[in-house]
Amino acid sequence: MTTKPASEVFPVSDNVAKMQASSTLAAMQAAQAMRAEGLDVVDLGAGEPDFDTPENIKRAASEAMSKGQTKYTATAGTRELQQAIIAFYEREFGAGYDKSEVMATSGGKQAIFNAVVSLVNPGDEVLIPKPYWVTFPEIAVFARATPVFIETEETDFVLNAEQVKRAITPRTKLIILNSPGNPSGRVIPPAEFRRIMEVLNGHNVFAVSDECYLRFVYPPAEVYSAATLPTELRRRLCIAGSFSKTYAMTGWRMGYSLASPEWTSAMLKVQGHSTSNPNSIAQAAAIEALTGPQESVAVMLKEYGQRRDWLTHALGELPGMRCITPEGAFYAFPDVRGCLKGEMKTSADFAERLLKQEQTVVTDGAGFGVEGFIRISYATSLDRLQEGVRRIRRVAEKLD
Ligand code: GLU
């Protein structure tokens, strides 16, 4: 029996045909499938908090449901949620935003999607520093723009203004910034962030700042939001925020954007014709997340910090592995090139061997644009991390 080519079975659109499937979601699904088979999986793939959503947030959702908050809301989210987001930025960063600049979204991913597709045209260049979160280039490609990657290995994956300046051309429309970064965990120092924004401003280039790991920064690095920039540097800036990591709310799909009224109104059109509005119950939960007690964030941060310290030290002890201590997020991104030997030629081979021989899930760096590295999520208990490192050691030390 001959199998028909996929294009004859379903004529997938050119825009989607050019997209790659999400490798982070694939790693999560690989772990789920192995667990379903009853295997003893160590999942260091998922970029997802292992903590449960705090009880006060869950209660707020139940109450909203009981009170019948089950209808459509305004496209930009309820007025209460917009107010809560504005008050949060005022309280935490002394930053002033107007309601016309705030929009709730179905996850941080939708905020980034809205921002990119409402700005770029075919042929526009979108700067994406490496390593990047897998979704950034795919959204640019979907919008028929051209992703232009910035190499940052020379600065150990911390982007600087000079690198941005060198990458700008007359076609550059947008850059996607992400600090703390996924997968590197590196943080752009605030003064450097400002210099980057000054360079962009000088060339009329727009910026999306993905601040999904905003609160997960380990001292002495400091929490920093681009919202604190002076107004003239915020004119071409869209902040994409998320509730997923800060409040352990990945499944609730709640995020938001902060951008100029003009950019926001363009994004509202996209959202109005795609999801209409974020889930009404999740919006009520998000209000409680921002306005209720914040202790749970400090508890998670402390725990992640301890795991980070243990993990980066342990990885540094493995033969051939090099791991810079990340200042934020919950990922380590070690260089495994020194461990490659025999049949194991790439970081993908390394990740594959870990998966097949040790039932341990990590994410290959190539999906983030950097071959030779693997991403290890430490959003998992210290016990499991320790077991994971034992298994990684077995693969790193194995001689063919
Ligand atoms: N952001 C997380 C990660 O990088 C979740 C998966 C995704 O949405 O890509 O693993």
mmCIF file of C-alpha atoms and ligand atoms in Angstrom:
data_model
loop_
_atom_site.group_PDB
_atom_site.id
_atom_site.type_symbol
_atom_site.label_atom_id
_atom_site.label_comp_id
_atom_site.label_asym_id
_atom_site.label_seq_id
_atom_site.Cartn_x
_atom_site.Cartn_y
_atom_site.Cartn_z
ATOM 1 C CA MET A 1 0.000 0.000 0.000
ATOM 2 C CA THR A 2 1.430 3.408 -0.921
ATOM 3 C CA THR A 3 1.065 6.267 1.513
ATOM 4 C CA LYS A 4 -0.083 9.586 0.098
ATOM 5 C CA PRO A 5 2.198 12.588 0.744
ATOM 6 C CA ALA A 6 0.875 14.706 3.646
ATOM 7 C CA SER A 7 0.212 17.641 1.282
ATOM 8 C CA GLU A 8 -2.353 15.544 -0.640
ATOM 9 C CA VAL A 9 -4.131 14.442 2.522
ATOM 10 C CA PHE A 10 -4.421 17.918 3.952
ATOM 11 C CA PRO A 11 -3.286 21.081 2.134
ATOM 12 C CA VAL A 12 -1.729 22.817 5.139
ATOM 13 C CA SER A 13 -1.332 26.565 4.642
ATOM 14 C CA ASP A 14 2.074 27.997 3.699
ATOM 15 C CA ASN A 15 2.164 30.010 6.932
ATOM 16 C CA VAL A 16 1.701 26.963 9.114
ATOM 17 C CA ALA A 17 3.816 24.647 6.964
ATOM 18 C CA LYS A 18 6.794 26.879 7.722
ATOM 19 C CA MET A 19 6.272 26.601 11.484
ATOM 20 C CA GLN A 20 8.119 24.042 13.613
ATOM 21 C CA ALA A 21 6.159 22.230 16.327
ATOM 22 C CA SER A 22 7.021 23.374 19.875
ATOM 23 C CA SER A 23 9.958 21.333 21.203
ATOM 24 C CA THR A 24 9.243 22.350 24.801
ATOM 25 C CA LEU A 25 5.709 20.997 24.574
ATOM 26 C CA ALA A 26 7.054 17.881 22.807
ATOM 27 C CA ALA A 27 9.467 17.243 25.705
ATOM 28 C CA MET A 28 6.570 17.548 28.169
ATOM 29 C CA GLN A 29 4.471 15.153 26.129
ATOM 30 C CA ALA A 30 7.332 12.635 25.900
ATOM 31 C CA ALA A 31 7.488 12.619 29.694
ATOM 32 C CA GLN A 32 3.719 12.184 30.006
ATOM 33 C CA ALA A 33 3.713 9.276 27.547
ATOM 34 C CA MET A 34 6.509 7.491 29.422
ATOM 35 C CA ARG A 35 4.786 8.007 32.776
ATOM 36 C CA ALA A 36 1.606 6.546 31.271
ATOM 37 C CA GLU A 37 3.638 3.415 30.415
ATOM 38 C CA GLY A 38 4.532 3.165 34.084
ATOM 39 C CA LEU A 39 8.205 4.111 33.650
ATOM 40 C CA ASP A 40 10.169 5.847 36.394
ATOM 41 C CA VAL A 41 10.625 9.125 34.524
ATOM 42 C CA VAL A 42 12.742 12.019 35.762
ATOM 43 C CA ASP A 43 11.173 14.998 34.052
ATOM 44 C CA LEU A 44 13.602 17.882 33.766
ATOM 45 C CA GLY A 45 11.932 19.022 30.556
ATOM 46 C CA ALA A 46 8.835 20.870 31.653
ATOM 47 C CA GLY A 47 9.116 24.618 32.088
ATOM 48 C CA GLU A 48 6.294 24.395 34.580
ATOM 49 C CA PRO A 49 6.277 24.983 38.362
ATOM 50 C CA ASP A 50 5.932 21.795 40.387
ATOM 51 C CA PHE A 51 4.008 23.833 42.989
ATOM 52 C CA ASP A 52 0.225 23.883 43.101
ATOM 53 C CA THR A 53 -1.696 27.118 42.531
ATOM 54 C CA PRO A 54 -2.061 28.857 45.935
ATOM 55 C CA GLU A 55 -5.360 28.126 47.725
ATOM 56 C CA ASN A 56 -6.518 31.755 47.892
ATOM 57 C CA ILE A 57 -6.342 31.926 44.081
ATOM 58 C CA LYS A 58 -8.311 28.717 43.651
ATOM 59 C CA ARG A 59 -10.928 29.989 46.110
ATOM 60 C CA ALA A 60 -11.348 33.193 44.132
ATOM 61 C CA ALA A 61 -12.069 31.108 41.037
ATOM 62 C CA SER A 62 -14.678 28.989 42.852
ATOM 63 C CA GLU A 63 -16.376 32.096 44.176
ATOM 64 C CA ALA A 64 -16.417 33.667 40.727
ATOM 65 C CA MET A 65 -18.077 30.566 39.357
ATOM 66 C CA SER A 66 -20.668 30.492 42.148
ATOM 67 C CA LYS A 67 -21.434 34.150 41.565
ATOM 68 C CA GLY A 68 -22.088 33.421 37.909
ATOM 69 C CA GLN A 69 -19.066 35.134 36.422
ATOM 70 C CA THR A 70 -19.305 32.728 33.545
ATOM 71 C CA LYS A 71 -20.054 35.052 30.650
ATOM 72 C CA TYR A 72 -17.969 36.836 28.042
ATOM 73 C CA THR A 73 -15.942 39.711 29.409
ATOM 74 C CA ALA A 74 -14.553 42.751 27.630
ATOM 75 C CA THR A 75 -11.926 41.686 25.066
ATOM 76 C CA ALA A 76 -9.154 43.358 27.089
ATOM 77 C CA GLY A 77 -10.326 41.612 30.265
ATOM 78 C CA THR A 78 -12.524 42.815 33.102
ATOM 79 C CA ARG A 79 -12.064 46.350 34.370
ATOM 80 C CA GLU A 80 -11.116 44.884 37.788
ATOM 81 C CA LEU A 81 -8.323 42.822 36.279
ATOM 82 C CA GLN A 82 -7.023 45.740 34.242
ATOM 83 C CA GLN A 83 -7.046 47.813 37.440
ATOM 84 C CA ALA A 84 -5.250 45.074 39.370
ATOM 85 C CA ILE A 85 -2.506 44.902 36.724
ATOM 86 C CA ILE A 86 -2.123 48.695 36.729
ATOM 87 C CA ALA A 87 -1.998 48.781 40.551
ATOM 88 C CA PHE A 88 0.591 45.984 40.608
ATOM 89 C CA TYR A 89 2.970 47.888 38.302
ATOM 90 C CA GLU A 90 2.405 51.083 40.284
ATOM 91 C CA ARG A 91 3.074 49.345 43.598
ATOM 92 C CA GLU A 92 6.042 47.191 42.543
ATOM 93 C CA PHE A 93 7.768 49.432 40.026
ATOM 94 C CA GLY A 94 6.282 52.923 40.426
ATOM 95 C CA ALA A 95 5.218 52.648 36.778
ATOM 96 C CA GLY A 96 2.071 54.402 35.546
ATOM 97 C CA TYR A 97 -0.133 52.736 32.952
ATOM 98 C CA ASP A 98 -3.532 53.728 31.642
ATOM 99 C CA LYS A 99 -6.407 51.309 31.062
ATOM 100 C CA SER A 100 -6.013 51.850 27.318
ATOM 101 C CA GLU A 101 -2.547 50.307 27.563
ATOM 102 C CA VAL A 102 -3.458 47.121 29.433
ATOM 103 C CA MET A 103 -4.911 43.956 28.080
ATOM 104 C CA ALA A 104 -5.432 40.530 29.673
ATOM 105 C CA THR A 105 -4.624 37.563 27.432
ATOM 106 C CA SER A 106 -4.925 33.788 27.404
ATOM 107 C CA GLY A 107 -1.381 33.198 28.649
ATOM 108 C CA GLY A 108 1.787 35.185 28.060
ATOM 109 C CA LYS A 109 2.144 33.381 24.738
ATOM 110 C CA GLN A 110 -0.987 35.046 23.389
ATOM 111 C CA ALA A 111 0.311 38.469 24.456
ATOM 112 C CA ILE A 112 3.480 37.872 22.413
ATOM 113 C CA PHE A 113 1.494 36.514 19.491
ATOM 114 C CA ASN A 114 -0.864 39.526 19.513
ATOM 115 C CA ALA A 115 2.058 41.933 19.749
ATOM 116 C CA VAL A 116 4.055 40.442 16.867
ATOM 117 C CA VAL A 117 1.255 39.854 14.377
ATOM 118 C CA SER A 118 -0.237 43.290 14.943
ATOM 119 C CA LEU A 119 3.098 44.976 14.176
ATOM 120 C CA VAL A 120 5.176 43.196 11.544
ATOM 121 C CA ASN A 121 4.737 42.922 7.785
ATOM 122 C CA PRO A 122 6.149 40.385 5.335
ATOM 123 C CA GLY A 123 9.854 41.050 4.880
ATOM 124 C CA ASP A 124 10.298 42.941 8.160
ATOM 125 C CA GLU A 125 13.184 41.690 10.239
ATOM 126 C CA VAL A 126 12.582 40.570 13.808
ATOM 127 C CA LEU A 127 15.691 40.378 15.987
ATOM 128 C CA ILE A 128 15.796 37.345 18.243
ATOM 129 C CA PRO A 129 18.785 36.891 20.569
ATOM 130 C CA LYS A 130 20.039 33.325 20.972
ATOM 131 C CA PRO A 131 19.273 31.172 22.789
ATOM 132 C CA TYR A 132 15.605 32.003 22.392
ATOM 133 C CA TRP A 133 12.382 30.561 23.658
ATOM 134 C CA VAL A 134 11.205 28.217 20.886
ATOM 135 C CA THR A 135 8.017 30.155 20.216
ATOM 136 C CA PHE A 136 9.609 33.510 19.286
ATOM 137 C CA PRO A 137 10.843 32.699 15.767
ATOM 138 C CA GLU A 138 7.746 30.666 14.969
ATOM 139 C CA ILE A 139 5.436 33.611 15.594
ATOM 140 C CA ALA A 140 7.644 35.841 13.416
ATOM 141 C CA VAL A 141 7.600 33.219 10.651
ATOM 142 C CA PHE A 142 3.825 32.865 10.960
ATOM 143 C CA ALA A 143 3.546 36.633 10.406
ATOM 144 C CA ARG A 144 5.824 36.252 7.323
ATOM 145 C CA ALA A 145 8.548 38.348 8.877
ATOM 146 C CA THR A 146 12.188 37.268 8.827
ATOM 147 C CA PRO A 147 13.744 36.194 12.131
ATOM 148 C CA VAL A 148 17.303 37.529 12.440
ATOM 149 C CA PHE A 149 19.230 35.834 15.211
ATOM 150 C CA ILE A 150 21.775 37.536 17.459
ATOM 151 C CA GLU A 151 24.627 35.322 18.662
ATOM 152 C CA THR A 152 25.415 35.858 22.352
ATOM 153 C CA GLU A 153 27.712 32.976 23.223
ATOM 154 C CA GLU A 154 30.670 35.382 23.380
ATOM 155 C CA THR A 155 28.957 37.082 26.329
ATOM 156 C CA ASP A 156 27.753 33.850 27.935
ATOM 157 C CA PHE A 157 24.232 34.464 26.647
ATOM 158 C CA VAL A 158 23.769 37.908 28.215
ATOM 159 C CA LEU A 159 22.647 40.282 25.460
ATOM 160 C CA ASN A 160 24.266 43.704 25.247
ATOM 161 C CA ALA A 161 23.568 46.949 23.387
ATOM 162 C CA GLU A 162 26.573 46.535 21.080
ATOM 163 C CA GLN A 163 25.273 43.186 19.807
ATOM 164 C CA VAL A 164 21.858 44.730 19.173
ATOM 165 C CA LYS A 165 23.351 47.714 17.358
ATOM 166 C CA ARG A 166 25.369 45.438 15.043
ATOM 167 C CA ALA A 167 22.249 43.437 14.134
ATOM 168 C CA ILE A 168 19.997 46.365 13.196
ATOM 169 C CA THR A 169 19.383 46.981 9.467
ATOM 170 C CA PRO A 170 16.963 49.336 7.698
ATOM 171 C CA ARG A 171 14.462 46.428 7.662
ATOM 172 C CA THR A 172 14.540 45.812 11.417
ATOM 173 C CA LYS A 173 11.088 46.358 12.884
ATOM 174 C CA LEU A 174 11.112 44.528 16.192
ATOM 175 C CA ILE A 175 13.250 42.755 18.768
ATOM 176 C CA ILE A 176 11.999 40.151 21.234
ATOM 177 C CA LEU A 177 13.752 40.484 24.592
ATOM 178 C CA ASN A 178 13.470 37.980 27.401
ATOM 179 C CA SER A 179 15.166 38.542 30.745
ATOM 180 C CA PRO A 180 15.402 36.375 32.842
ATOM 181 C CA GLY A 181 15.809 34.279 29.748
ATOM 182 C CA ASN A 182 14.373 30.938 28.813
ATOM 183 C CA PRO A 183 16.381 28.655 28.361
ATOM 184 C CA SER A 184 19.558 30.336 29.655
ATOM 185 C CA GLY A 185 18.251 31.780 32.944
ATOM 186 C CA ARG A 186 20.587 34.716 32.295
ATOM 187 C CA VAL A 187 19.552 38.228 33.321
ATOM 188 C CA ILE A 188 20.370 41.406 31.392
ATOM 189 C CA PRO A 189 21.594 43.935 33.987
ATOM 190 C CA PRO A 190 19.114 46.863 34.233
ATOM 191 C CA ALA A 191 21.638 49.483 33.029
ATOM 192 C CA GLU A 192 22.406 47.343 29.957
ATOM 193 C CA PHE A 193 18.698 46.822 29.318
ATOM 194 C CA ARG A 194 18.289 50.567 29.233
ATOM 195 C CA ARG A 195 21.215 50.953 26.814
ATOM 196 C CA ILE A 196 19.587 48.373 24.544
ATOM 197 C CA MET A 197 16.346 50.333 24.613
ATOM 198 C CA GLU A 198 18.216 53.538 23.797
ATOM 199 C CA VAL A 199 19.809 51.892 20.759
ATOM 200 C CA LEU A 200 16.392 50.647 19.623
ATOM 201 C CA ASN A 201 14.845 54.054 20.164
ATOM 202 C CA GLY A 202 17.549 55.653 18.026
ATOM 203 C CA HIS A 203 16.561 53.361 15.145
ATOM 204 C CA ASN A 204 12.775 53.396 15.661
ATOM 205 C CA VAL A 205 12.793 49.682 16.404
ATOM 206 C CA PHE A 206 9.970 48.234 18.519
ATOM 207 C CA ALA A 207 10.517 45.809 21.384
ATOM 208 C CA VAL A 208 8.519 43.036 22.992
ATOM 209 C CA SER A 209 9.842 42.306 26.468
ATOM 210 C CA ASP A 210 8.770 38.869 27.627
ATOM 211 C CA GLU A 211 8.777 39.218 31.419
ATOM 212 C CA CYS A 212 7.313 35.842 32.213
ATOM 213 C CA TYR A 213 10.063 35.075 34.789
ATOM 214 C CA LEU A 214 9.932 38.597 36.238
ATOM 215 C CA ARG A 215 9.794 37.524 39.881
ATOM 216 C CA PHE A 216 12.208 34.606 39.697
ATOM 217 C CA VAL A 217 15.536 36.351 40.105
ATOM 218 C CA TYR A 218 18.139 35.252 42.663
ATOM 219 C CA PRO A 219 20.090 37.788 44.714
ATOM 220 C CA PRO A 220 22.362 39.605 44.126
ATOM 221 C CA ALA A 221 20.569 39.980 40.751
ATOM 222 C CA GLU A 222 17.520 42.228 41.098
ATOM 223 C CA VAL A 223 13.965 42.029 39.878
ATOM 224 C CA TYR A 224 13.666 44.427 36.968
ATOM 225 C CA SER A 225 10.806 45.374 34.672
ATOM 226 C CA ALA A 226 11.097 47.420 31.491
ATOM 227 C CA ALA A 227 8.008 49.221 32.833
ATOM 228 C CA THR A 228 10.411 51.354 34.893
ATOM 229 C CA LEU A 229 11.943 52.887 31.747
ATOM 230 C CA PRO A 230 11.215 56.544 31.060
ATOM 231 C CA THR A 231 8.177 57.231 28.872
ATOM 232 C CA GLU A 232 10.196 58.038 25.739
ATOM 233 C CA LEU A 233 11.802 54.578 25.888
ATOM 234 C CA ARG A 234 8.449 52.901 26.501
ATOM 235 C CA ARG A 235 6.739 54.301 23.407
ATOM 236 C CA ARG A 236 7.715 51.353 21.205
ATOM 237 C CA LEU A 237 7.673 48.744 23.972
ATOM 238 C CA CYS A 238 5.190 45.979 24.657
ATOM 239 C CA ILE A 239 5.614 44.074 27.908
ATOM 240 C CA ALA A 240 4.248 40.535 27.834
ATOM 241 C CA GLY A 241 3.524 39.208 31.312
ATOM 242 C CA SER A 242 2.266 35.920 32.647
ATOM 243 C CA PHE A 243 0.617 34.442 35.722
ATOM 244 C CA SER A 244 1.821 30.956 34.816
ATOM 245 C CA LYS A 245 5.182 30.930 36.559
ATOM 246 C CA THR A 246 4.831 33.548 39.287
ATOM 247 C CA TYR A 247 1.638 32.063 40.705
ATOM 248 C CA ALA A 248 2.015 28.472 39.464
ATOM 249 C CA MET A 249 -0.960 28.915 37.147
ATOM 250 C CA THR A 250 0.205 27.355 33.867
ATOM 251 C CA GLY A 251 -3.061 25.565 33.149
ATOM 252 C CA TRP A 252 -5.195 28.638 33.804
ATOM 253 C CA ARG A 253 -3.730 30.351 30.719
ATOM 254 C CA MET A 254 -3.578 33.918 31.984
ATOM 255 C CA GLY A 255 -1.223 36.628 30.801
ATOM 256 C CA TYR A 256 -1.315 40.302 29.854
ATOM 257 C CA SER A 257 0.287 42.975 27.744
ATOM 258 C CA LEU A 258 1.275 46.548 28.510
ATOM 259 C CA ALA A 259 1.826 48.707 25.435
ATOM 260 C CA SER A 260 0.895 52.051 23.883
ATOM 261 C CA PRO A 261 -2.852 52.658 23.323
ATOM 262 C CA GLU A 262 -2.266 52.372 19.553
ATOM 263 C CA TRP A 263 -0.472 49.030 19.769
ATOM 264 C CA THR A 264 -3.037 47.791 22.299
ATOM 265 C CA SER A 265 -5.959 48.686 20.083
ATOM 266 C CA ALA A 266 -4.366 46.757 17.178
ATOM 267 C CA MET A 267 -3.847 43.782 19.509
ATOM 268 C CA LEU A 268 -7.473 43.990 20.627
ATOM 269 C CA LYS A 269 -8.560 43.364 17.045
ATOM 270 C CA VAL A 270 -6.439 40.205 16.881
ATOM 271 C CA GLN A 271 -7.727 38.966 20.223
ATOM 272 C CA GLY A 272 -11.326 39.931 19.442
ATOM 273 C CA HIS A 273 -11.250 37.651 16.414
ATOM 274 C CA SER A 274 -9.351 34.782 18.008
ATOM 275 C CA THR A 275 -10.172 34.099 21.671
ATOM 276 C CA SER A 276 -12.636 37.000 22.265
ATOM 277 C CA ASN A 277 -11.421 37.329 25.854
ATOM 278 C CA PRO A 278 -9.465 35.268 28.360
ATOM 279 C CA ASN A 279 -11.447 32.811 30.478
ATOM 280 C CA SER A 280 -13.711 34.769 32.875
ATOM 281 C CA ILE A 281 -13.033 32.504 35.875
ATOM 282 C CA ALA A 282 -9.280 32.554 35.338
ATOM 283 C CA GLN A 283 -9.504 36.352 35.252
ATOM 284 C CA ALA A 284 -11.082 36.375 38.719
ATOM 285 C CA ALA A 285 -8.264 34.095 39.912
ATOM 286 C CA ALA A 286 -5.690 36.439 38.375
ATOM 287 C CA ILE A 287 -7.120 39.422 40.286
ATOM 288 C CA GLU A 288 -6.667 37.510 43.545
ATOM 289 C CA ALA A 289 -3.139 36.514 42.471
ATOM 290 C CA LEU A 290 -2.136 40.164 42.100
ATOM 291 C CA THR A 291 -4.048 41.646 45.012
ATOM 292 C CA GLY A 292 -3.958 38.808 47.567
ATOM 293 C CA PRO A 293 -1.102 37.635 49.812
ATOM 294 C CA GLN A 294 2.222 37.245 48.005
ATOM 295 C CA GLU A 295 3.965 34.869 50.455
ATOM 296 C CA SER A 296 3.676 31.897 48.108
ATOM 297 C CA VAL A 297 5.896 33.672 45.575
ATOM 298 C CA ALA A 298 8.642 34.109 48.172
ATOM 299 C CA VAL A 299 8.328 30.437 49.197
ATOM 300 C CA MET A 300 8.726 29.259 45.601
ATOM 301 C CA LEU A 301 11.595 31.645 44.955
ATOM 302 C CA LYS A 302 13.476 30.385 47.996
ATOM 303 C CA GLU A 303 12.996 26.781 46.964
ATOM 304 C CA TYR A 304 14.026 27.419 43.347
ATOM 305 C CA GLY A 305 17.096 29.279 44.610
ATOM 306 C CA GLN A 306 18.211 26.292 46.702
ATOM 307 C CA ARG A 307 17.681 23.919 43.815
ATOM 308 C CA ARG A 308 19.581 26.215 41.463
ATOM 309 C CA ASP A 309 22.566 26.326 43.806
ATOM 310 C CA TRP A 310 22.612 22.571 44.244
ATOM 311 C CA LEU A 311 22.113 21.834 40.529
ATOM 312 C CA THR A 312 24.672 24.219 39.071
ATOM 313 C CA HIS A 313 27.263 22.969 41.534
ATOM 314 C CA ALA A 314 26.451 19.304 40.760
ATOM 315 C CA LEU A 315 26.553 19.870 36.987
ATOM 316 C CA GLY A 316 29.884 21.643 37.326
ATOM 317 C CA GLU A 317 31.289 18.438 38.851
ATOM 318 C CA LEU A 318 30.320 16.293 35.860
ATOM 319 C CA PRO A 319 33.179 15.472 33.512
ATOM 320 C CA GLY A 320 33.076 17.539 30.312
ATOM 321 C CA MET A 321 30.114 19.663 31.354
ATOM 322 C CA ARG A 322 30.220 23.427 31.783
ATOM 323 C CA CYS A 323 27.380 25.272 33.484
ATOM 324 C CA ILE A 324 27.152 28.983 34.137
ATOM 325 C CA THR A 325 25.084 29.854 37.208
ATOM 326 C CA PRO A 326 21.862 31.405 35.907
ATOM 327 C CA GLU A 327 20.582 34.487 37.761
ATOM 328 C CA GLY A 328 16.908 33.843 37.116
ATOM 329 C CA ALA A 329 14.028 31.670 35.852
ATOM 330 C CA PHE A 330 14.216 27.945 36.713
ATOM 331 C CA TYR A 331 16.514 26.521 34.100
ATOM 332 C CA ALA A 332 20.146 25.518 33.895
ATOM 333 C CA PHE A 333 21.601 25.484 30.394
ATOM 334 C CA PRO A 334 24.838 23.519 30.484
ATOM 335 C CA ASP A 335 27.261 23.158 27.596
ATOM 336 C CA VAL A 336 27.517 19.411 26.927
ATOM 337 C CA ARG A 337 29.956 19.552 24.002
ATOM 338 C CA GLY A 338 32.706 18.246 26.254
ATOM 339 C CA CYS A 339 30.616 15.110 26.911
ATOM 340 C CA LEU A 340 30.019 14.219 23.264
ATOM 341 C CA LYS A 341 31.893 11.183 22.067
ATOM 342 C CA GLY A 342 31.463 8.115 19.814
ATOM 343 C CA GLU A 343 27.917 7.838 18.518
ATOM 344 C CA MET A 344 26.852 10.764 20.653
ATOM 345 C CA LYS A 345 27.674 13.670 18.342
ATOM 346 C CA THR A 346 25.150 16.362 19.137
ATOM 347 C CA SER A 347 23.217 17.666 22.104
ATOM 348 C CA ALA A 348 20.137 16.070 20.507
ATOM 349 C CA ASP A 349 21.928 12.676 20.694
ATOM 350 C CA PHE A 350 22.779 13.393 24.324
ATOM 351 C CA ALA A 351 19.137 14.247 25.135
ATOM 352 C CA GLU A 352 17.940 11.221 23.185
ATOM 353 C CA ARG A 353 20.270 8.873 25.051
ATOM 354 C CA LEU A 354 19.145 10.301 28.364
ATOM 355 C CA LEU A 355 15.549 9.711 27.356
ATOM 356 C CA LYS A 356 15.962 6.178 25.989
ATOM 357 C CA GLN A 357 18.504 4.759 28.409
ATOM 358 C CA GLU A 358 17.737 6.682 31.560
ATOM 359 C CA GLN A 359 14.073 7.753 31.156
ATOM 360 C CA THR A 360 15.192 11.300 31.871
ATOM 361 C CA VAL A 361 13.705 14.203 29.961
ATOM 362 C CA VAL A 362 15.715 17.343 29.161
ATOM 363 C CA THR A 363 15.275 19.722 26.212
ATOM 364 C CA ASP A 364 17.876 19.873 23.454
ATOM 365 C CA GLY A 365 19.496 23.290 23.022
ATOM 366 C CA ALA A 366 19.146 23.143 19.224
ATOM 367 C CA GLY A 367 15.424 23.910 19.571
ATOM 368 C CA PHE A 368 16.453 27.145 21.316
ATOM 369 C CA GLY A 369 18.905 27.917 18.514
ATOM 370 C CA VAL A 370 22.045 26.717 20.305
ATOM 371 C CA GLU A 371 23.371 23.268 19.450
ATOM 372 C CA GLY A 372 25.676 21.705 22.048
ATOM 373 C CA PHE A 373 23.637 22.700 25.119
ATOM 374 C CA ILE A 374 20.725 21.122 26.977
ATOM 375 C CA ARG A 375 18.057 22.800 29.082
ATOM 376 C CA ILE A 376 17.412 21.331 32.502
ATOM 377 C CA SER A 377 14.339 22.583 34.293
ATOM 378 C CA TYR A 378 14.690 22.630 38.070
ATOM 379 C CA ALA A 379 10.990 23.158 38.584
ATOM 380 C CA THR A 380 11.001 19.725 40.163
ATOM 381 C CA SER A 381 11.755 18.463 43.673
ATOM 382 C CA LEU A 382 15.353 18.308 44.906
ATOM 383 C CA ASP A 383 15.026 14.517 45.239
ATOM 384 C CA ARG A 384 14.121 14.098 41.601
ATOM 385 C CA LEU A 385 16.806 16.571 40.561
ATOM 386 C CA GLN A 386 19.377 14.514 42.436
ATOM 387 C CA GLU A 387 18.180 11.346 40.748
ATOM 388 C CA GLY A 388 18.251 13.167 37.390
ATOM 389 C CA VAL A 389 21.851 14.267 37.878
ATOM 390 C CA ARG A 390 22.853 10.676 38.758
ATOM 391 C CA ARG A 391 21.353 9.587 35.440
ATOM 392 C CA ILE A 392 22.951 12.458 33.510
ATOM 393 C CA ARG A 393 26.296 11.464 35.001
ATOM 394 C CA ARG A 394 25.859 7.910 33.698
ATOM 395 C CA VAL A 395 25.301 9.213 30.158
ATOM 396 C CA ALA A 396 28.089 11.804 30.380
ATOM 397 C CA GLU A 397 30.582 9.195 31.581
ATOM 398 C CA LYS A 398 29.543 6.425 29.238
ATOM 399 C CA LEU A 399 32.209 5.395 26.769
ATOM 400 C CA ASP A 400 31.116 3.816 23.504
HETATM 401 N N1 GLU B 1 7.424 28.029 28.679
HETATM 402 C C1 GLU B 1 7.553 26.688 29.108
HETATM 403 C C2 GLU B 1 8.793 26.038 28.537
HETATM 404 O O1 GLU B 1 9.577 26.706 27.921
HETATM 405 C C3 GLU B 1 6.302 25.928 28.819
HETATM 406 C C4 GLU B 1 6.186 25.302 27.470
HETATM 407 C C5 GLU B 1 5.916 26.278 26.402
HETATM 408 O O2 GLU B 1 4.892 26.919 26.414
HETATM 409 O O3 GLU B 1 6.807 26.390 25.545
HETATM 410 O O4 GLU B 1 8.999 24.876 28.750
#
